[in-house]
Coordinates of C-alpha atoms in Angstrom, one line a residue:
X1 CA -29.0 37.3 -16.1
X2 CA -30.1 34.3 -14.0
X3 CA -28.3 32.8 -11.0
X4 CA -25.0 31.1 -11.7
X5 CA -23.8 28.3 -9.5
X6 CA -20.5 28.8 -7.6
X7 CA -18.6 26.3 -9.8
X8 CA -19.3 28.5 -12.9
X9 CA -19.3 31.9 -11.3
X10 CA -15.8 31.4 -9.8
X11 CA -14.3 29.5 -12.7
X12 CA -10.7 30.7 -13.4
X13 CA -10.5 33.1 -16.3
X14 CA -6.7 33.5 -16.2
X15 CA -3.7 31.2 -15.8
X16 CA -2.9 33.0 -12.5
X17 CA -6.2 31.9 -11.0
X18 CA -5.7 28.2 -11.7
X19 CA -4.9 26.2 -8.5
X20 CA -2.9 23.1 -8.2
X21 CA -1.6 22.8 -11.8
X22 CA 1.5 24.9 -11.7
X23 CA 3.6 22.8 -14.0
X24 CA 1.0 22.7 -16.8
X25 CA 0.3 26.5 -16.5
X26 CA 4.0 27.3 -16.7
X27 CA 4.6 25.1 -19.8
X28 CA 1.7 26.6 -21.7
X29 CA 2.6 30.2 -20.8
X30 CA 6.1 29.6 -21.9
X31 CA 4.9 28.0 -25.2
X32 CA 2.8 31.1 -26.0
X33 CA 5.5 33.6 -25.0
X34 CA 8.2 31.8 -27.1
X35 CA 5.9 31.1 -30.1
X36 CA 6.2 27.3 -29.8
X37 CA 2.6 26.6 -30.2
X38 CA 1.8 22.9 -30.9
X39 CA -1.0 21.7 -33.1
X40 CA -2.4 19.1 -30.7
X41 CA -2.6 18.9 -26.9
X42 CA -3.9 16.1 -24.6
X43 CA -5.0 17.0 -21.1
X44 CA -5.5 14.0 -18.9
X45 CA -6.3 13.8 -15.2
X46 CA -9.1 13.3 -12.6
X47 CA -12.4 15.0 -12.8
X48 CA -12.8 18.7 -11.8
X49 CA -9.1 19.6 -11.8
X50 CA -9.2 22.2 -14.6
X51 CA -8.6 20.4 -17.9
X52 CA -11.4 22.1 -19.8
X53 CA -10.8 25.4 -17.9
X54 CA -7.2 25.5 -19.0
X55 CA -8.1 24.6 -22.6
X56 CA -10.4 27.7 -22.7
X57 CA -7.8 30.0 -21.1
X58 CA -5.3 28.7 -23.6
X59 CA -7.7 29.4 -26.4
X60 CA -8.2 33.0 -25.2
X61 CA -4.4 33.4 -25.1
X62 CA -4.2 32.4 -28.8
X63 CA -7.2 34.4 -30.1
X64 CA -7.1 37.5 -27.9
X65 CA -6.8 40.7 -29.8
X66 CA -3.5 41.3 -28.0
X67 CA -2.4 37.7 -28.7
X68 CA -0.9 35.4 -28.8
X69 CA -0.2 36.4 -25.3
X70 CA 0.2 34.5 -22.0
X71 CA -2.3 36.9 -20.2
X72 CA -5.5 37.4 -22.2
X73 CA -7.4 40.6 -21.5
X74 CA -10.8 39.1 -20.9
X75 CA -12.3 42.4 -22.1
X76 CA -12.3 42.1 -25.9
X77 CA -15.1 40.5 -27.9
X78 CA -13.1 37.4 -28.7
X79 CA -12.2 36.7 -25.0
X80 CA -15.8 37.2 -23.9
X81 CA -17.1 35.0 -26.7
X82 CA -14.8 32.2 -25.6
X83 CA -15.7 32.6 -22.0
X84 CA -19.4 32.5 -22.9
X85 CA -18.9 29.4 -25.0
X86 CA -20.3 30.9 -28.3
X87 CA -17.1 31.7 -30.2
X88 CA -17.3 30.6 -33.9
X89 CA -13.5 29.9 -33.9
X90 CA -13.5 27.8 -30.7
X91 CA -15.6 24.7 -31.0
X92 CA -16.2 22.6 -27.9
X93 CA -17.2 19.0 -28.9
X94 CA -18.5 16.4 -26.5
X95 CA -16.7 13.2 -27.3
X96 CA -19.4 11.0 -25.7
X97 CA -22.1 12.4 -28.1
X98 CA -20.0 12.4 -31.2
X99 CA -18.4 8.9 -31.3
X100 CA -19.1 7.9 -34.8
X101 CA -16.7 8.1 -37.8
X102 CA -19.3 10.3 -39.5
X103 CA -18.8 13.0 -36.9
X104 CA -15.0 13.0 -37.5
X105 CA -15.6 13.2 -41.2
X106 CA -17.6 16.4 -40.7
X107 CA -14.8 17.7 -38.5
X108 CA -12.2 17.0 -41.2
X109 CA -14.3 19.0 -43.7
X110 CA -14.6 22.0 -41.4
X111 CA -10.9 22.0 -40.6
X112 CA -10.1 23.2 -44.1
X113 CA -11.7 26.6 -43.6
X114 CA -9.8 29.5 -42.0
X115 CA -10.9 31.1 -38.7
X116 CA -13.6 33.8 -39.0
X117 CA -12.4 36.2 -36.4
X118 CA -9.4 35.1 -34.5
X119 CA -5.9 33.9 -35.5
X120 CA -6.6 30.2 -34.7
X121 CA -9.4 27.7 -35.2
X122 CA -9.5 25.6 -32.0
X123 CA -11.2 22.3 -31.4
X124 CA -11.7 21.3 -27.8
X125 CA -12.9 17.7 -27.6
X126 CA -14.0 16.7 -24.1
X127 CA -14.0 13.0 -23.0
X128 CA -12.1 12.2 -26.2
X129 CA -11.6 8.6 -25.0
X130 CA -15.3 7.9 -25.8
X131 CA -14.6 8.1 -29.6
X132 CA -14.8 4.8 -31.4
X133 CA -11.7 3.1 -32.9
X134 CA -12.9 4.0 -36.4
X135 CA -13.3 7.6 -35.4
X136 CA -9.7 7.7 -34.0
X137 CA -8.4 6.2 -37.2
X138 CA -10.2 8.7 -39.3
X139 CA -8.7 11.5 -37.3
X140 CA -5.1 10.4 -37.6
X141 CA -4.1 12.1 -40.8
X142 CA -5.8 15.4 -39.9
X143 CA -4.2 15.3 -36.5
X144 CA -0.7 14.6 -37.8
X145 CA -0.7 17.4 -40.5
X146 CA -3.5 19.9 -39.8
X147 CA -3.6 23.4 -41.4
X148 CA -1.3 25.9 -39.7
X149 CA -4.2 27.8 -38.1
X150 CA -5.8 24.7 -36.4
X151 CA -5.1 23.6 -32.8
X152 CA -6.6 20.5 -31.2
X153 CA -7.1 20.2 -27.5
X154 CA -8.3 16.9 -26.1
X155 CA -9.5 16.4 -22.5
X156 CA -9.9 12.9 -20.9
X157 CA -10.1 11.2 -17.6
X158 CA -9.0 7.8 -19.0
X159 CA -6.0 8.3 -21.2
X160 CA -5.2 4.6 -21.3
X161 CA -8.3 4.2 -23.6
X162 CA -6.8 6.5 -26.3
X163 CA -4.7 4.7 -29.0
X164 CA -1.0 5.3 -28.9
X165 CA -1.2 6.6 -32.4
X166 CA -3.1 9.6 -31.0
X167 CA -0.7 9.9 -28.1
X168 CA 2.3 10.2 -30.3
X169 CA 0.7 13.1 -32.2
X170 CA -0.1 15.2 -29.1
X171 CA 1.7 16.9 -26.3
X172 CA 0.4 15.2 -23.2
X173 CA -0.1 17.0 -19.9
X174 CA -1.0 15.1 -16.8
X175 CA -3.2 17.0 -14.3
X176 CA -2.8 16.3 -10.6
X177 CA -5.4 16.1 -7.8
X178 CA -5.7 19.4 -6.0
X179 CA -4.4 19.2 -2.4
X180 CA -7.0 19.4 0.4
X181 CA -5.3 22.5 1.9
X182 CA -5.5 24.4 -1.4
X183 CA -9.2 23.4 -1.9
X184 CA -9.8 24.6 1.7
X185 CA -8.1 28.0 1.0
X186 CA -10.0 28.5 -2.2
X187 CA -13.4 27.7 -0.6
X188 CA -12.6 30.1 2.2
X189 CA -11.9 32.8 -0.3
X190 CA -15.2 32.1 -2.2
X191 CA -17.2 32.0 1.1
X192 CA -15.7 35.4 2.0
X193 CA -16.6 36.9 -1.3
X194 CA -20.1 35.5 -1.0
X195 CA -20.6 36.9 2.5
X196 CA -20.8 33.4 4.0
X197 CA -19.5 32.7 7.5
X198 CA -17.9 29.3 7.5
X199 CA -15.7 27.7 10.2
X200 CA -12.4 26.1 9.3
X201 CA -13.6 22.7 10.4
X202 CA -16.6 22.9 8.1
X203 CA -14.5 24.0 5.1
X204 CA -12.0 21.2 5.9
X205 CA -14.8 18.6 5.8
X206 CA -16.0 19.9 2.5
X207 CA -12.4 20.0 1.0
X208 CA -11.8 16.4 2.3
X209 CA -15.0 15.2 0.8
X210 CA -14.1 16.8 -2.6
X211 CA -11.4 14.1 -3.0
X212 CA -9.0 16.3 -4.9
X213 CA -11.6 17.9 -7.3
X214 CA -12.0 21.7 -7.1
X215 CA -15.3 21.5 -8.9
X216 CA -16.7 18.9 -6.5
X217 CA -15.6 21.1 -3.6
X218 CA -17.4 24.1 -5.0
X219 CA -20.5 22.1 -5.7
X220 CA -20.6 20.7 -2.1
X221 CA -20.2 24.2 -0.8
X222 CA -23.2 25.3 -2.8
X223 CA -25.2 22.4 -1.4
X224 CA -24.3 23.3 2.2
X225 CA -25.1 26.9 1.7
X226 CA -28.5 25.9 0.5
X227 CA -29.0 23.9 3.6
X228 CA -27.6 26.2 6.3
X229 CA -27.8 29.7 4.8
X230 CA -25.2 32.3 5.5
X231 CA -23.6 30.5 8.4
X232 CA -21.8 27.2 8.0
X233 CA -20.5 25.0 10.9
X234 CA -19.3 21.5 11.3
X235 CA -22.7 20.1 12.3
X236 CA -24.4 21.7 9.3
X237 CA -21.8 20.1 6.9
X238 CA -22.3 16.7 8.5
X239 CA -26.1 16.9 8.2
X240 CA -26.2 18.4 4.7
X241 CA -23.8 16.0 3.2
X242 CA -24.7 12.9 5.3
X243 CA -21.1 12.5 6.4
X244 CA -19.7 10.5 9.3
X245 CA -18.2 12.5 12.1
X246 CA -14.4 12.1 12.1
X247 CA -14.5 11.6 15.9
X248 CA -16.3 8.3 15.3
X249 CA -13.3 7.0 13.4
X250 CA -10.9 8.3 16.1
X251 CA -12.9 6.5 18.8
X252 CA -13.0 3.3 16.8
X253 CA -9.3 3.4 16.2
X254 CA -8.6 4.1 19.9
X255 CA -10.8 1.1 20.8
X256 CA -8.9 -1.2 18.5
X257 CA -5.5 0.0 19.8
X258 CA -6.7 -0.4 23.4
X259 CA -8.1 -3.9 22.7
X260 CA -11.6 -2.8 23.8
X261 CA -13.9 -5.3 22.0
X262 CA -17.1 -4.0 23.7
X263 CA -16.4 -0.4 22.6
X264 CA -15.7 -1.6 19.0
X265 CA -19.0 -3.5 18.8
X266 CA -20.9 -0.6 20.2
X267 CA -19.5 1.9 17.7
X268 CA -20.3 -0.5 14.8
X269 CA -23.9 -0.7 16.2
X270 CA -24.2 3.1 16.2
X271 CA -22.9 3.2 12.6
X272 CA -25.4 0.6 11.6
X273 CA -28.3 2.7 13.1
X274 CA -27.1 5.8 11.4
X275 CA -26.8 4.0 8.0
X276 CA -23.1 4.7 7.4
X277 CA -21.4 2.9 4.6
X278 CA -19.2 0.2 6.2
X279 CA -16.9 0.1 3.2
X280 CA -16.1 3.8 3.7
X281 CA -15.7 3.2 7.4
X282 CA -13.0 0.5 7.0
X283 CA -11.4 2.6 4.3
X284 CA -11.1 5.6 6.6
X285 CA -9.8 3.3 9.4
X286 CA -7.1 2.1 7.0
X287 CA -6.1 5.6 6.3
X288 CA -5.9 6.4 10.0
X289 CA -3.8 3.4 10.8
X290 CA -1.5 4.4 7.9
X291 CA -1.3 7.9 9.3
X292 CA -0.3 6.5 12.7
X293 CA 2.4 4.4 11.2
X294 CA 3.8 7.5 9.3
X295 CA 3.8 9.5 12.6
X296 CA 5.8 6.7 14.3
X297 CA 8.3 6.7 11.5
X298 CA 8.6 10.5 11.2
X299 CA 8.6 11.2 15.0
X300 CA 5.3 13.1 15.0
X301 CA 5.7 15.2 11.8
X302 CA 2.6 17.1 10.7
X303 CA 0.6 16.3 7.5
X304 CA -0.1 19.3 5.3
X305 CA -3.6 18.1 4.5
X306 CA -4.7 17.7 8.2
X307 CA -5.7 20.4 10.6
X308 CA -3.6 20.7 13.8
X309 CA -6.5 19.6 16.0
X310 CA -6.5 16.2 14.3
X311 CA -2.8 15.9 14.3
X312 CA -2.8 16.2 18.1
X313 CA -5.3 13.4 18.3
X314 CA -3.2 11.2 16.0
X315 CA 0.0 11.8 18.0
X316 CA -1.8 10.7 21.1
X317 CA -3.1 7.5 19.4
X318 CA 0.3 6.7 18.0
X319 CA 1.6 6.2 21.5
X320 CA -0.7 3.3 22.1
X321 CA 1.0 0.9 19.7
X322 CA 4.3 0.1 18.1
X323 CA 5.1 0.3 14.4
X324 CA 5.1 -3.5 13.9
X325 CA 1.6 -3.9 15.5
X326 CA 0.3 -1.1 13.3
X327 CA 1.6 -2.8 10.2
X328 CA 0.0 -6.1 11.2
X329 CA -3.3 -4.3 11.9
X330 CA -3.1 -2.6 8.5
X331 CA -2.7 -6.0 6.8
X332 CA -5.7 -7.4 8.7
X333 CA -7.9 -4.4 7.8
X334 CA -6.8 -4.6 4.2
X335 CA -7.9 -8.3 4.0
X336 CA -11.1 -7.4 5.8
X337 CA -11.8 -4.7 3.3
X338 CA -11.7 -7.2 0.5
X339 CA -13.9 -9.6 2.3
X340 CA -16.4 -6.8 3.2
X341 CA -16.8 -5.8 -0.5
X342 CA -17.8 -9.4 -1.4
X343 CA -19.8 -10.1 1.7
X344 CA -23.6 -10.1 1.8
X345 CA -23.5 -9.1 5.5
X346 CA -20.9 -6.3 5.6
X347 CA -21.7 -5.4 9.3
X348 CA -20.6 -8.9 10.5
X349 CA -17.5 -8.8 8.3
X350 CA -16.5 -5.5 9.8
X351 CA -17.1 -6.7 13.3
X352 CA -15.0 -9.9 12.8
X353 CA -12.2 -7.9 11.1
X354 CA -12.1 -5.4 14.1
X355 CA -12.0 -8.3 16.6
X356 CA -9.2 -9.9 14.7
X357 CA -7.3 -6.6 14.5
X358 CA -7.6 -5.7 18.2
X359 CA -6.0 -9.0 19.3
X360 CA -2.8 -8.1 17.5
X361 CA 0.0 -7.7 20.0
X362 CA 3.2 -5.7 19.7
X363 CA 5.9 -7.9 18.3
X364 CA 9.6 -7.8 18.9
X365 CA 11.5 -6.7 15.8
X366 CA 13.6 -9.4 14.1
X367 CA 16.7 -7.3 14.5
X368 CA 16.3 -7.1 18.2
X369 CA 15.8 -10.9 18.4
X370 CA 19.0 -11.5 16.4
X371 CA 20.8 -9.1 18.7
X372 CA 19.7 -11.0 21.8
X373 CA 20.8 -14.3 20.2
X374 CA 24.2 -12.8 19.3
X375 CA 24.6 -11.6 22.9
X376 CA 23.9 -15.1 24.2
X377 CA 26.5 -16.6 21.9
X378 CA 29.1 -14.1 23.0
X379 CA 28.3 -14.5 26.7
X380 CA 30.1 -16.5 29.3
X381 CA 30.0 -20.3 29.0
X382 CA 27.8 -22.4 31.3
X383 CA 29.8 -23.2 34.5
X384 CA 31.0 -26.8 34.8
X385 CA 30.1 -29.0 37.8
X386 CA 32.5 -28.8 40.8
X387 CA 33.2 -32.5 40.9
X388 CA 33.7 -33.3 37.3
X389 CA 35.5 -36.5 38.0
X390 CA 32.5 -38.1 39.6
X391 CA 30.3 -37.0 36.6
X392 CA 32.8 -38.7 34.3
X393 CA 32.4 -42.0 36.1
X394 CA 35.8 -41.9 37.9
X395 CA 37.9 -41.3 34.8
X396 CA 41.4 -40.5 36.1
X397 CA 43.0 -37.3 35.1
X398 CA 39.7 -35.4 34.4
X399 CA 40.0 -31.7 34.8
X400 CA 37.2 -29.5 36.4
X401 CA 37.8 -26.7 33.9
X402 CA 37.7 -28.7 30.7
X403 CA 34.4 -28.7 28.8
X404 CA 32.6 -32.0 28.0
X405 CA 32.3 -33.1 24.4
X406 CA 29.8 -35.8 23.4
X407 CA 31.0 -38.3 20.8
X408 CA 28.7 -40.9 19.2
X409 CA 29.9 -44.1 17.6
X410 CA 27.4 -45.9 15.4
X411 CA 27.5 -49.7 15.6
X412 CA 26.3 -51.2 12.3
X413 CA 24.6 -54.6 12.3
X414 CA 26.4 -57.2 10.2
X415 CA 24.6 -58.5 7.1
X416 CA 23.6 -62.1 8.1
X417 CA 21.3 -64.4 6.2
X418 CA 18.7 -65.9 8.6
X419 CA 17.6 -69.4 7.7
X420 CA 14.0 -70.6 8.1
X421 CA 13.0 -72.2 11.4
X422 CA 16.3 -71.0 12.9
X423 CA 16.4 -71.1 16.7
X424 CA 15.8 -67.8 18.4
X425 CA 18.8 -65.7 19.1
X426 CA 19.7 -65.1 22.6
X427 CA 20.2 -61.3 23.0
X428 CA 21.5 -61.6 26.5
X429 CA 24.8 -60.0 27.2
X430 CA 27.8 -62.1 26.2
X431 CA 31.2 -62.4 27.8
X432 CA 34.2 -61.5 25.9
X433 CA 36.9 -64.2 25.4
X434 CA 39.6 -61.7 26.0
X435 CA 39.9 -58.4 28.0
X436 CA 38.1 -55.5 26.5
X437 CA 40.6 -53.0 27.8
X438 CA 44.3 -53.2 27.4
X439 CA 46.4 -53.3 30.5
X440 CA 47.1 -49.9 31.9
X441 CA 44.0 -48.3 30.3
X442 CA 41.1 -46.8 32.2
X443 CA 38.8 -49.5 33.5
X444 CA 35.4 -49.6 31.8
X445 CA 33.9 -51.5 34.6
X446 CA 35.0 -48.8 37.1
X447 CA 32.2 -46.5 36.0
X448 CA 33.3 -45.4 32.5
X449 CA 31.0 -45.0 30.6
X450 CA 28.8 -43.5 33.2
X451 CA 26.7 -45.7 35.4
X452 CA 23.8 -47.4 33.5
X453 CA 25.5 -47.2 30.1
X454 CA 27.8 -50.3 30.4
X455 CA 29.1 -52.0 27.3
X456 CA 27.2 -55.2 28.0
X457 CA 24.0 -53.2 27.5
X458 CA 24.9 -52.2 23.9
X459 CA 22.6 -53.7 21.3
X460 CA 23.0 -54.0 17.5
X461 CA 22.1 -50.9 15.5
X462 CA 22.3 -48.6 18.5
X463 CA 24.6 -45.6 19.1
X464 CA 27.0 -45.8 22.0
X465 CA 27.6 -42.5 23.7
X466 CA 31.1 -42.0 25.2
X467 CA 32.0 -39.0 27.4
X468 CA 35.6 -38.0 27.6
X469 CA 37.8 -35.0 28.1
X470 CA 38.7 -33.4 24.7
X471 CA 42.4 -33.4 24.0
X472 CA 43.3 -36.3 26.4
X473 CA 44.7 -39.6 25.2
X474 CA 42.3 -41.8 27.2
X475 CA 39.9 -42.4 24.3
X476 CA 42.7 -44.0 22.3
X477 CA 42.9 -46.6 25.1
X478 CA 39.2 -47.3 25.1
X479 CA 38.5 -47.7 21.3
X480 CA 40.7 -50.8 20.6
X481 CA 39.1 -52.7 23.5
X482 CA 35.6 -51.6 22.4
X483 CA 36.2 -52.8 18.8
X484 CA 37.4 -56.1 20.1
X485 CA 34.2 -56.5 22.1
X486 CA 32.1 -55.8 19.0
X487 CA 34.0 -58.4 16.9
X488 CA 33.7 -61.0 19.7
X489 CA 29.9 -60.3 20.0
X490 CA 29.4 -60.6 16.2
X491 CA 31.4 -63.8 16.1
X492 CA 29.4 -65.5 18.8
X493 CA 26.1 -64.3 17.3
X494 CA 27.1 -65.7 13.8
X495 CA 28.0 -69.1 15.4
X496 CA 24.7 -69.3 17.1
X497 CA 22.8 -68.6 13.8
X498 CA 24.8 -71.2 12.0
X499 CA 24.1 -73.8 14.5

């Protein structure tokens, strides 16, 4: 037998070997154990997470000589035939190559015949979302009422493209991305069985690059082994896969937080020389700023998908900025990411985004600002002048402890019709025909209102400020005389206009 790649050689053959899909495995095992076997299943999720693998294991559970059983033997002829992909009762169909309605018609004709060897006739249609609308419609009746010995298993990465009429006739299982830590552990186990010496940092880089796909992780491990041989280190992984060293992102993030513009530009220059993808650079920088914000909120809690060495670096970086500043920088980098995607000069877009982000300062939280305002409101009042009587222009009876209140009286201009060629109005101060202040009241000419704001200076349409002690009776003595003055002024003005 020829060489088998790692992804096929170490493909799970039992439910217990499947990693990262515990809920799906438990449901299918219980269905087999209780005899509640459905006639149609829809497996949806990202690439390389085990959809087709679980469909094959489920088929072995149904057609094993000991079955239906939740643990197939993998030793009988039926199990071996299903594992090898040449069982006559388990048909694997590529949906991308059989999209026409004619292909579904052939399937409908073959459904009528009973299985040749096993107890069930199983159709596994991969990438089922590639079927045409006519093909889906032709499958509806058969899918709703198939023969009792037929089981359909659909696998897709884009379930939203499948009509709801198909969804309603299937049991749907959503597969999750495999965590980085579980991919790392699985790759370490495979490397040990293959007699490959691999460091934890190297396996972590491979697991991170797999992006939640176990199959991708195994394929990348195969590629690195071909490059470096029986010993795999961090440098070998970076060279074999053309990855950017994580320390570069750490250094770039540190330069942004320390507002070191020269260091930022130098790092971008090195990235340009090495040919790194700037879109991926800013994407990883966004992820790191997000991690720093999470560390600030959780008081330095560890992430399960990050090694402890990187967690220590992140904790040190988190002390360089506050949470509000990190949130502002995340917003700037997010907008920069959108601009970089559309830009014809991504390097310049990245540089300008970094320069904008590093000039973000720590801001005071709104709650703290409100608390300071409340403290000022509840504090002691501003001390009044010692000689309040002199400030009031000599008003008798003024108290040094009473606060000052400013009152404004608006003087409205009377509606007067001005004739053509009328003589100019003399706006000079006029003398009242009678005293403005009643006998016994405070004298206005004695400095009240304050010096420079005498009543003779009041003009039509202006506001007259009067300062007085709140709660005293002195303002009641001033207002009648002031109103008399206004009436006398208006009367004299009107007479001049009439003449």
